Tab-separated table of C-alpha atoms in Angstrom:
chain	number	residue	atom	x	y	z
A	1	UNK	CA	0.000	0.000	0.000
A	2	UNK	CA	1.176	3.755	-1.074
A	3	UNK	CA	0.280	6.640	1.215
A	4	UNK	CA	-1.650	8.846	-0.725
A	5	UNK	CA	-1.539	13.015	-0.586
A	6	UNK	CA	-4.257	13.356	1.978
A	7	UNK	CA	-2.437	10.776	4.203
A	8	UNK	CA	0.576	12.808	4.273
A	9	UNK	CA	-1.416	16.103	4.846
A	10	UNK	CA	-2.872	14.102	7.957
A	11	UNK	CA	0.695	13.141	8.629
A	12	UNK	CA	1.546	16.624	8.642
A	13	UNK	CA	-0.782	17.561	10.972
A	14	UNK	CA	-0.681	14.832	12.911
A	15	UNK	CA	2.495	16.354	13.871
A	16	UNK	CA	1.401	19.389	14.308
A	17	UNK	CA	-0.629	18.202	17.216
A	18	UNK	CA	2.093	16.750	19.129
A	19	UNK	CA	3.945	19.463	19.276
A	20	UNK	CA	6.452	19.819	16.199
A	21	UNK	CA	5.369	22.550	14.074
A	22	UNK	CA	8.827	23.273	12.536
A	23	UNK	CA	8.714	22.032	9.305
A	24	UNK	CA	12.526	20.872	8.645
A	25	UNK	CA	11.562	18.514	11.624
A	26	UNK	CA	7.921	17.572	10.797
A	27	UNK	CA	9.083	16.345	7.114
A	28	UNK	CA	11.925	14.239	8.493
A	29	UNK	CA	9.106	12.146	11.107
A	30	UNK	CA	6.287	12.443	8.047
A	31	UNK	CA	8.485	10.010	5.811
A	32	UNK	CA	9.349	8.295	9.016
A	33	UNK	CA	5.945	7.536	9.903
A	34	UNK	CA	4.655	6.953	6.391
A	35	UNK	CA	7.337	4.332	5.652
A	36	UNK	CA	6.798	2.705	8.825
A	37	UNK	CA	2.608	2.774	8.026
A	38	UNK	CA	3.084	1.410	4.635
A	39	UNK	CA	5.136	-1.188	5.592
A	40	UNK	CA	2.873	-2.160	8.608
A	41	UNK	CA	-0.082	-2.623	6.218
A	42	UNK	CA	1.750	-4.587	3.791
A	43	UNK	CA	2.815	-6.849	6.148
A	44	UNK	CA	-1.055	-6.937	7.720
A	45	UNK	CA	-3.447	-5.648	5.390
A	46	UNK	CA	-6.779	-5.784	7.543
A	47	UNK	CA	-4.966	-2.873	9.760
A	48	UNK	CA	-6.468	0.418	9.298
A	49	UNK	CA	-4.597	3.612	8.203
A	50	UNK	CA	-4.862	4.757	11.820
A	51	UNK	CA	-4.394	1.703	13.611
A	52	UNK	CA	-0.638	2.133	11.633
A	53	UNK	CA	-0.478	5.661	12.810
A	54	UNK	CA	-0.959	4.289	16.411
A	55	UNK	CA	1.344	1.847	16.463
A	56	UNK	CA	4.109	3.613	14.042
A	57	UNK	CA	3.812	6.866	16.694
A	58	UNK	CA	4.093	4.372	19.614
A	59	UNK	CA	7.708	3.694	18.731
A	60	UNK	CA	8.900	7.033	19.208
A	61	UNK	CA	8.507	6.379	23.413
A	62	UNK	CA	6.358	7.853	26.005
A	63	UNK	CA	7.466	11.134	25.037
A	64	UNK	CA	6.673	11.121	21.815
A	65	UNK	CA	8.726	13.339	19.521
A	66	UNK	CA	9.565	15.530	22.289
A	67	UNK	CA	13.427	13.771	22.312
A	68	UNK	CA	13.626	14.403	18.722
A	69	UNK	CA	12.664	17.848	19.140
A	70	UNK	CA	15.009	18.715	21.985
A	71	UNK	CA	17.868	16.863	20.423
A	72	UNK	CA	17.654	19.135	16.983
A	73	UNK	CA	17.402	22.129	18.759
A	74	UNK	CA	20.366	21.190	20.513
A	75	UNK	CA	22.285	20.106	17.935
A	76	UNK	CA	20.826	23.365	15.586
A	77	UNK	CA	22.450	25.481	18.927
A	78	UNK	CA	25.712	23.947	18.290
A	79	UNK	CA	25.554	24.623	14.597
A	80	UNK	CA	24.698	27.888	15.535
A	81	UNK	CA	27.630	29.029	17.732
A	82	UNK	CA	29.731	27.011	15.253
A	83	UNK	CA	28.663	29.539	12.778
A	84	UNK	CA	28.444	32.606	15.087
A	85	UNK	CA	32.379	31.730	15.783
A	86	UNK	CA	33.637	31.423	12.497
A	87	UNK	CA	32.044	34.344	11.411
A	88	UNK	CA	33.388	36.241	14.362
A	89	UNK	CA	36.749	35.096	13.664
A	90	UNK	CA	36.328	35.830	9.832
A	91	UNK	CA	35.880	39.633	10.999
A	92	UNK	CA	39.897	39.495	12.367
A	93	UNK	CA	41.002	38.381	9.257
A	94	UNK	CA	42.295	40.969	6.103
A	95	UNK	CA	40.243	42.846	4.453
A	96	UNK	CA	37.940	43.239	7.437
A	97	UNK	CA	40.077	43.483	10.038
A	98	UNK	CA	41.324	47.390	8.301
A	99	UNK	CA	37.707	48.418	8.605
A	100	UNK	CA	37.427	47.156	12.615
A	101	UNK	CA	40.670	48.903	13.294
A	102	UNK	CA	38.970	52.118	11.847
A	103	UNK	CA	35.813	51.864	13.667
A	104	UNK	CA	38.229	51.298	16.531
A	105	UNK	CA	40.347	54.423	15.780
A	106	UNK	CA	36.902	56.930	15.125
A	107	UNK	CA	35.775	55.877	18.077
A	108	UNK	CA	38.818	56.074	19.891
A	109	UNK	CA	39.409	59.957	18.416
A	110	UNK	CA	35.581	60.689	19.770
A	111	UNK	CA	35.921	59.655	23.210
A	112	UNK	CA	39.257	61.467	23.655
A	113	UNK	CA	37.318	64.787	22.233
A	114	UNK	CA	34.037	63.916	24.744
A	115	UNK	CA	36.298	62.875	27.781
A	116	UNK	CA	34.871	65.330	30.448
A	117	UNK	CA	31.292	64.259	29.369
A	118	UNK	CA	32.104	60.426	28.944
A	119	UNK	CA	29.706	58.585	30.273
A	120	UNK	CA	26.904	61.006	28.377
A	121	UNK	CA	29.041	60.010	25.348
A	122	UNK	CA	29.444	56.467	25.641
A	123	UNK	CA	25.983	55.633	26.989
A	124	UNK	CA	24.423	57.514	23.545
A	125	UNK	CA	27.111	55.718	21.190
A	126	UNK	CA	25.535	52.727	22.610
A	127	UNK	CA	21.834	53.213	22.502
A	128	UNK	CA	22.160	54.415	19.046
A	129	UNK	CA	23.880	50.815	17.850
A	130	UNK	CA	21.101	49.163	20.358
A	131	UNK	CA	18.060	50.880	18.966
A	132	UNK	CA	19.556	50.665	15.322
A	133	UNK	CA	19.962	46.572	15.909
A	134	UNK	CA	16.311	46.241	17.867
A	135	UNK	CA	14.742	47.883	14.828
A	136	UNK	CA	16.373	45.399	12.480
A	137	UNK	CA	16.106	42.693	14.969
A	138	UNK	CA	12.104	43.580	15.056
A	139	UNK	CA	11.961	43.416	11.476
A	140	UNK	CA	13.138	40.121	11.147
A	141	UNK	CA	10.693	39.100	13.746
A	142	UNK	CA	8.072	40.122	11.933
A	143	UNK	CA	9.153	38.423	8.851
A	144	UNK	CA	9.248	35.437	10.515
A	145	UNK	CA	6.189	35.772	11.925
A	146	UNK	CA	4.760	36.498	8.802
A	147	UNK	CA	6.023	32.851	7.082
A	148	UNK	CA	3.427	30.410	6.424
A	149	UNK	CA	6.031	27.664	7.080
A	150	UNK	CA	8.008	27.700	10.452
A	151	UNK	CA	12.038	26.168	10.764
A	152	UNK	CA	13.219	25.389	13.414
A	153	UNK	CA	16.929	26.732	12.920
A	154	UNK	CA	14.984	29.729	11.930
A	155	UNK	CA	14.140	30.245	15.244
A	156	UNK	CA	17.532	30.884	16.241
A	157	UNK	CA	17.668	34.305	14.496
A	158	UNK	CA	14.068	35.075	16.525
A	159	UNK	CA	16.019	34.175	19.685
A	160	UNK	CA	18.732	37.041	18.560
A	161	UNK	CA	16.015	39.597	19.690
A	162	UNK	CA	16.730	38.075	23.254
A	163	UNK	CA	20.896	37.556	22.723
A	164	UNK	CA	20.582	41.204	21.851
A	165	UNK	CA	18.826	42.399	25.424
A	166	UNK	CA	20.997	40.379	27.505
A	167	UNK	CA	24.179	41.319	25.883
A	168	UNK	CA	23.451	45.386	25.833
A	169	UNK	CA	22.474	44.928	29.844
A	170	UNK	CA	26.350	43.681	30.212
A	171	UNK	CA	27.352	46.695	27.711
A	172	UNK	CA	25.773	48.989	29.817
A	173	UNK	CA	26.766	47.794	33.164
A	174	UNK	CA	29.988	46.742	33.109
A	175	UNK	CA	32.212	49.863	31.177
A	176	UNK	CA	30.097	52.081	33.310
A	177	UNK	CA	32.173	51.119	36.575
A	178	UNK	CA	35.587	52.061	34.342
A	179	UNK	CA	34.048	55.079	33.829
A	180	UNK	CA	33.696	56.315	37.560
A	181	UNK	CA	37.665	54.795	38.139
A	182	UNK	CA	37.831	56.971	34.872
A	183	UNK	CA	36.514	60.247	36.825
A	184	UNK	CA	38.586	59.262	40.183
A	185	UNK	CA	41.817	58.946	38.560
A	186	UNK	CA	44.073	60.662	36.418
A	187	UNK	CA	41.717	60.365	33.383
A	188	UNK	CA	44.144	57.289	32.102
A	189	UNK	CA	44.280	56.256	28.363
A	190	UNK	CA	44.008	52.536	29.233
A	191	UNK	CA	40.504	53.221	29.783
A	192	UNK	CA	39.350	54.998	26.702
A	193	UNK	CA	41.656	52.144	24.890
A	194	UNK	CA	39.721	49.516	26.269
A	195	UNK	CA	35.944	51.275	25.655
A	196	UNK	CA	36.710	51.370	22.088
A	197	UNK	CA	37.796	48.306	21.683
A	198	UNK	CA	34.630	47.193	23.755
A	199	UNK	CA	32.362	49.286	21.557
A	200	UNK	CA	34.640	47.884	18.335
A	201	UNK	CA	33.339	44.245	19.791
A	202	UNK	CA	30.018	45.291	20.398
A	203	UNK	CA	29.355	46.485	16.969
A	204	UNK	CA	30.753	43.305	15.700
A	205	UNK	CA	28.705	41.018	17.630
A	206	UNK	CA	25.612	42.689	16.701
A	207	UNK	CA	26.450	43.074	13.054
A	208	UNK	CA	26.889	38.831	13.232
A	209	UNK	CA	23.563	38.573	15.246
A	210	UNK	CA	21.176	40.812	13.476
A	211	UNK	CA	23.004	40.818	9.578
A	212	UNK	CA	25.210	38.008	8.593
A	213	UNK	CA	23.662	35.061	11.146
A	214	UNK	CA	19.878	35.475	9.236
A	215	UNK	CA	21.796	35.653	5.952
A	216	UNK	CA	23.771	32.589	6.488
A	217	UNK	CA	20.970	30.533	7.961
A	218	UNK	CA	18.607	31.249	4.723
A	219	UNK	CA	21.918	30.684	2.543
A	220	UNK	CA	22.270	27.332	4.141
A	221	UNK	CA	18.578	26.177	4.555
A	222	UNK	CA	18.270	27.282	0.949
A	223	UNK	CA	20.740	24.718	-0.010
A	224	UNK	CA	19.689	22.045	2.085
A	225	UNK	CA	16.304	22.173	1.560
A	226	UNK	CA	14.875	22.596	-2.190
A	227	UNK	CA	11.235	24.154	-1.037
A	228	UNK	CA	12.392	26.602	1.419
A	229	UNK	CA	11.196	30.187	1.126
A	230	UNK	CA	12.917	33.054	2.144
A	231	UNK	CA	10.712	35.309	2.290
B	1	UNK	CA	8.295	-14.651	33.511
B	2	UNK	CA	10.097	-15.390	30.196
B	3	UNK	CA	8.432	-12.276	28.801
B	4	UNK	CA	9.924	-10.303	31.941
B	5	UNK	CA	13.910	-12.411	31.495
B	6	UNK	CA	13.390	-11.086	27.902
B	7	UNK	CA	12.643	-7.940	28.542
B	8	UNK	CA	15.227	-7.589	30.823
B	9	UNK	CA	17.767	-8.832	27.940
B	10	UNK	CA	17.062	-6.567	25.605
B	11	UNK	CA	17.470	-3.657	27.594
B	12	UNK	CA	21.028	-4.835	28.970
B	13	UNK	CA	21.760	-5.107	24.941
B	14	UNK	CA	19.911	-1.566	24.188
B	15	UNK	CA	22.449	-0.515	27.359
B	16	UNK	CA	25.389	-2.575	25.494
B	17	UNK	CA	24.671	-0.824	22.185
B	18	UNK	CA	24.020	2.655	23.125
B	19	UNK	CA	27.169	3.995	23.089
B	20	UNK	CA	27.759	2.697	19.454
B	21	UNK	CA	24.532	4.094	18.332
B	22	UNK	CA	26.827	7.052	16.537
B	23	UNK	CA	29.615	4.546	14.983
B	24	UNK	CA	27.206	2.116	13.718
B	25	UNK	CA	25.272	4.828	11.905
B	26	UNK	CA	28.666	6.156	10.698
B	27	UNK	CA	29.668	2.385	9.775
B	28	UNK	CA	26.385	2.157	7.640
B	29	UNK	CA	26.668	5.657	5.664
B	30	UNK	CA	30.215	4.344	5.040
B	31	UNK	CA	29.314	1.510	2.990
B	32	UNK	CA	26.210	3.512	1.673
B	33	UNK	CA	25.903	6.481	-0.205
B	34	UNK	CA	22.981	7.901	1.355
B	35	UNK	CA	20.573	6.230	3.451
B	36	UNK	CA	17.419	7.377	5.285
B	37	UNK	CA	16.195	7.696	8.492
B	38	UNK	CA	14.190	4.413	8.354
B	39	UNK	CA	16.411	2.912	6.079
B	40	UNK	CA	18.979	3.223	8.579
B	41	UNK	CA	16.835	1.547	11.271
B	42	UNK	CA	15.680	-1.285	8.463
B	43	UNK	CA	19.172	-2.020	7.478
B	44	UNK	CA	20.618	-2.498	11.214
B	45	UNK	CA	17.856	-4.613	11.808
B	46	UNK	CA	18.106	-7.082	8.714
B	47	UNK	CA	21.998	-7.242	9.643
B	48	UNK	CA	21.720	-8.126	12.820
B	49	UNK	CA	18.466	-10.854	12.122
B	50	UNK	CA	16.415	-8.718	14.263
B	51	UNK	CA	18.122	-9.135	17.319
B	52	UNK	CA	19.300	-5.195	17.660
B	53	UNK	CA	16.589	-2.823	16.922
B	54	UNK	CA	17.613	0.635	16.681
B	55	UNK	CA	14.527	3.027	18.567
B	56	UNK	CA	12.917	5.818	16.369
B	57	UNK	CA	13.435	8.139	19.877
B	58	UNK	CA	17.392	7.341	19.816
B	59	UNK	CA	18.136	7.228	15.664
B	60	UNK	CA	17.279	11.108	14.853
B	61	UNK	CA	18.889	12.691	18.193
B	62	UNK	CA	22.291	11.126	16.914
B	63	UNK	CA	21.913	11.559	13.239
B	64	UNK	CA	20.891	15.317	14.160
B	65	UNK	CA	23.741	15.193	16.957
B	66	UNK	CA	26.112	13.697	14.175
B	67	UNK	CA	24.879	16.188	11.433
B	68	UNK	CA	25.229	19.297	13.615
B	69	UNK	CA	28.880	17.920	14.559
B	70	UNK	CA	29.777	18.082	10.977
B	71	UNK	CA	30.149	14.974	10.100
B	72	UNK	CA	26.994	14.337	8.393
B	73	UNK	CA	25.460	16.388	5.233
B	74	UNK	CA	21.600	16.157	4.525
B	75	UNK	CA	19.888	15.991	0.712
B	76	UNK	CA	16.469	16.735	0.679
B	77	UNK	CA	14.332	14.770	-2.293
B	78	UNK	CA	10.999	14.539	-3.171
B	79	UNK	CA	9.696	11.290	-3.360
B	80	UNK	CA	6.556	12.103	-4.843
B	81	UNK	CA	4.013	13.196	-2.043
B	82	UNK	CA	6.582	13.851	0.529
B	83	UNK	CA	9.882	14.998	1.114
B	84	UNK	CA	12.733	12.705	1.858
B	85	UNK	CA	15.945	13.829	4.031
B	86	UNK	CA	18.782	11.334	3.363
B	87	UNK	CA	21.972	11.940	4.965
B	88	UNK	CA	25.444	11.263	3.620
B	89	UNK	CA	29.167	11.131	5.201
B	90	UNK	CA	30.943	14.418	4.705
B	91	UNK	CA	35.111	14.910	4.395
B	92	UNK	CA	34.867	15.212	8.394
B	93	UNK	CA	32.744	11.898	8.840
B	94	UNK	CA	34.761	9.627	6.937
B	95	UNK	CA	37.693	10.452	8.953
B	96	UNK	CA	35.714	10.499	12.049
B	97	UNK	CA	34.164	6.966	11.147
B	98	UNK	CA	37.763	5.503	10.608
B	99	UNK	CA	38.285	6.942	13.908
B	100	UNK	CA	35.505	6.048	15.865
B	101	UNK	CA	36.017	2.047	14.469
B	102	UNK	CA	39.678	1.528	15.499
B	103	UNK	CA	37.980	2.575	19.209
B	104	UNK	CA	35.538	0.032	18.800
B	105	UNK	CA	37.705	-2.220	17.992
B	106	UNK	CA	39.944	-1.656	20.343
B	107	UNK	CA	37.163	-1.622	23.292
B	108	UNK	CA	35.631	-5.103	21.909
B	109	UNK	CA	39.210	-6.523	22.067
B	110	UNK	CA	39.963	-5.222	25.496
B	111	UNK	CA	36.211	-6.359	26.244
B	112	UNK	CA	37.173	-10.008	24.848
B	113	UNK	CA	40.622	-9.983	26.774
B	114	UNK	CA	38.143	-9.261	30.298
B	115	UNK	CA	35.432	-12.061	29.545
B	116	UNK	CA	38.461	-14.342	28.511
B	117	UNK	CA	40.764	-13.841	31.487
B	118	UNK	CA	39.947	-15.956	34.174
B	119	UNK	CA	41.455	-14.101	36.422
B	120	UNK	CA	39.993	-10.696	35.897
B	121	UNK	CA	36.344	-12.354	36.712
B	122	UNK	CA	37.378	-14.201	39.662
C-alpha cells in the first residue's frame, strides 16, 4: 500500500498536534511515519490507516517526539555558535580586520574629544547601535512571523532579539564602573583604549547577530532544503 | 516470567549498544551512499536478524547530533508526495568513522581480553 496526498497532509498535521510545528523537523518524522505505516499494512493488510499511525507513533517512546525535538534544537544550537564563531573570527582576518581597526580608531578619536562628558558620550554611542539593531532585529521578527512555514533553525535568528537584550544589559553595566575609576583617577588612556575596543566588539557582535547570522541561515537552509522560502 | 527475562535482555543489549549508536550509523553511511532515516533503522535490523533494533526516539537525536557535529550532510528529495531527508558522510565523517572504528575495535578486544581472562572475573 502507497500513502496517498491526503495521508501525508494528515501526517503533517498529525504532527502538528504533538507538538512539532517546525517544518525541517515535521518532514523528516512524516516520511518516518509513512514508511513505517506502509510497511505495517503490507505486512497486515486488515490494519487500518490509523491503527498504523498508532502503532508507528508508539515507537517514538512515552514522550513522543519531544526527544527528537530537543535533540535538533540542541544540535541546531551547536551549529549555531559554530557559525556565530567562524564568522566572528572571519571579521579578524584581512580585508575586514582594516575596517574594525577604523571603527576602533573613530571611536577612539571621539571619546578622547568627549572625555569630560564620557559617560553622556558612551551611553548615547551605545543606545544608538542598540536601537539601530532592535529595529532590524524587530523586522526580522516580523518576517518570521509572517512565514506560512516555520524552521526550526529559523528560530535561532528570533532568539537574537533576546541575545541582543541580555548582551546590551552587560554593555551597559559593566564599562560604566571604568568610567567612575575613569573620573577618580588621572583620566588614564588605558581606559578609553579599552571602551573602544569594547564598543569595536560590540558592533561586531551585533552586526553577526542581526546581519550576517539570518543571511547565512537562509543561505544554508536554501541549499539544504529545495522548497524553502525566504521570504 | 520469560516475557519479563526477555525484557530484561534486551534492555542490557539496548544498554550494550548505546554507546555505538553514533559509529554504527557512521559504519552504515560508510558503505552507503545515502541512506534514510528508516532505512537506517531497516538495514541495522536485517543485519543483525532482528536481534538489535535501533529506537525511532534514539536514531534522529544522533543523526541530528552527528549532522550538527559536521560529520553528516543532509539531501532533501521529493519522493513524490513527501519529502525525503537522506543523509550522507561528509570529508569530516569519513575520517571520524575511521576513527571512531579503530575505538571500537579496540574496546571489543579489550572487552574479549576481560570475559576471557579468568582471572579478571574471579
Amino acid at each position: 500500500m502507497k500513502l496517498t496526498e491526503k495521508h501525508i497532509e494528515d501526517l503533517m498535521l498529525f504532527t502538528k498536534k504533538h507538538y512539532v510545528p517546525y517544518y525541517d523537523l515535521q518532514m523528516e518524522l512524516v516520511d518516518h511515519l509513512a514508511n513505517d505505516i506502509e510497511e505495517l499494512i503490507n505486512a497486515n493488510p486488515r490494519l487500518s490507516y490509523e491503527e498504523a499511525k498508532r502503532i508507528a507513533f508508539k515507537k517514538f517512546g512515552v514522550f513522543g517526539f519531544q526527544e527528537t525535538i530537543e535533540a535538533k534544537r540542541k544540535a541546531l544550537n551547536k551549529r549555531y555558535f559554530k557559525l556565530f564563531l567562524s564568522t566572528f573570527l572571519n571579521y579578524f582576518t584581512i580585508p575586514k580586520i582594516a575596517v574594525n581597526f577604523s571603527l576602533f580608531i573613530v571611536y577612539y578619536y571621539l571619546i578622547n574629544i568627549f572625555s569630560t562628558h564620557l559617560k553622556e558620550f558612551y551611553l548615547l554611542s551605545f543606545l544608538f547601535v542598540f536601537i539601530y539593531n532592535i529595529y532590524k532585529a524587530f523586522n526580522l521578527k516580523l518576517k518570521l512571523k509572517k512565514k506560512k512555514k516555520k524552521w526550526l533553525f529559523e528560530t535561532m535568528i528570533d532568539s537574537s532579539f533576546t541575545i541582543i537584550m541580555s548582551f546590551n544589559f552587560i554593555v551597559q553595566t559593566v564599562p560604566l564602573f571604568l568610567i567612575e575609576e575613569f573620573k577618580k583617577t588621572s583620566h588614564n588612556q588605558q581606559t578609553l583604549l579599552f571602551l573602544s575596543l569594547f564598543f569595536m566588539f560590540y558592533v561586531i557582535v551585533m552586526h553577526i547577530i542581526t546581519y550576517d547570522m539570518p543571511k547565512k541561515i537562509s543561505l544554508i537552509m536554501q541549499k539544504e532544503y529545495p522548497n524553502y522560502r525566504a521570504v | 516470567m520469560y516475557k519479563k527475562i526477555m525484557y530484561i535482555c534486551s534492555m542490557t543489549k539496548s544498554k550494550l549498544y548505546k554507546g555505538s549508536l553514533q559509529t554504527i550509523i557512521l559504519k552504515l553511511l560508510e558503505q552507503h551512499d545515502k541512506m534514510y532515516g528508516y532505512e537506517i533503522t531497516k538495514h541495522v535490523k536485517a543485519l543483525t536478524k532482528g536481534d538489535l533494533k535501533i529506537t525511532e526516539g534514539a536514531l534522529y537525536p544522533a543523526l541530528h547530533k552527528l549532522e550538527a557535529e559536521g560529520f553528516l550532510e543532509a539531501e532533501i528529495v521529493n519522493i513524490g508526495n513527501r519529502m525525503r531527508k537522506y543523509y550522507k558522510l561528509t570529508e569530516a565523517g569519513t575520517k571520524e568513522t575511521v576513527s571512531r572504528l579503530e575505538e571500537l575495535q579496540e574496546f571489543i578486544k579489550n572487552m574479549q581480553l576481560m570475559v576471557n581472562s579468568k582471572t579478571a572475573l574471579t
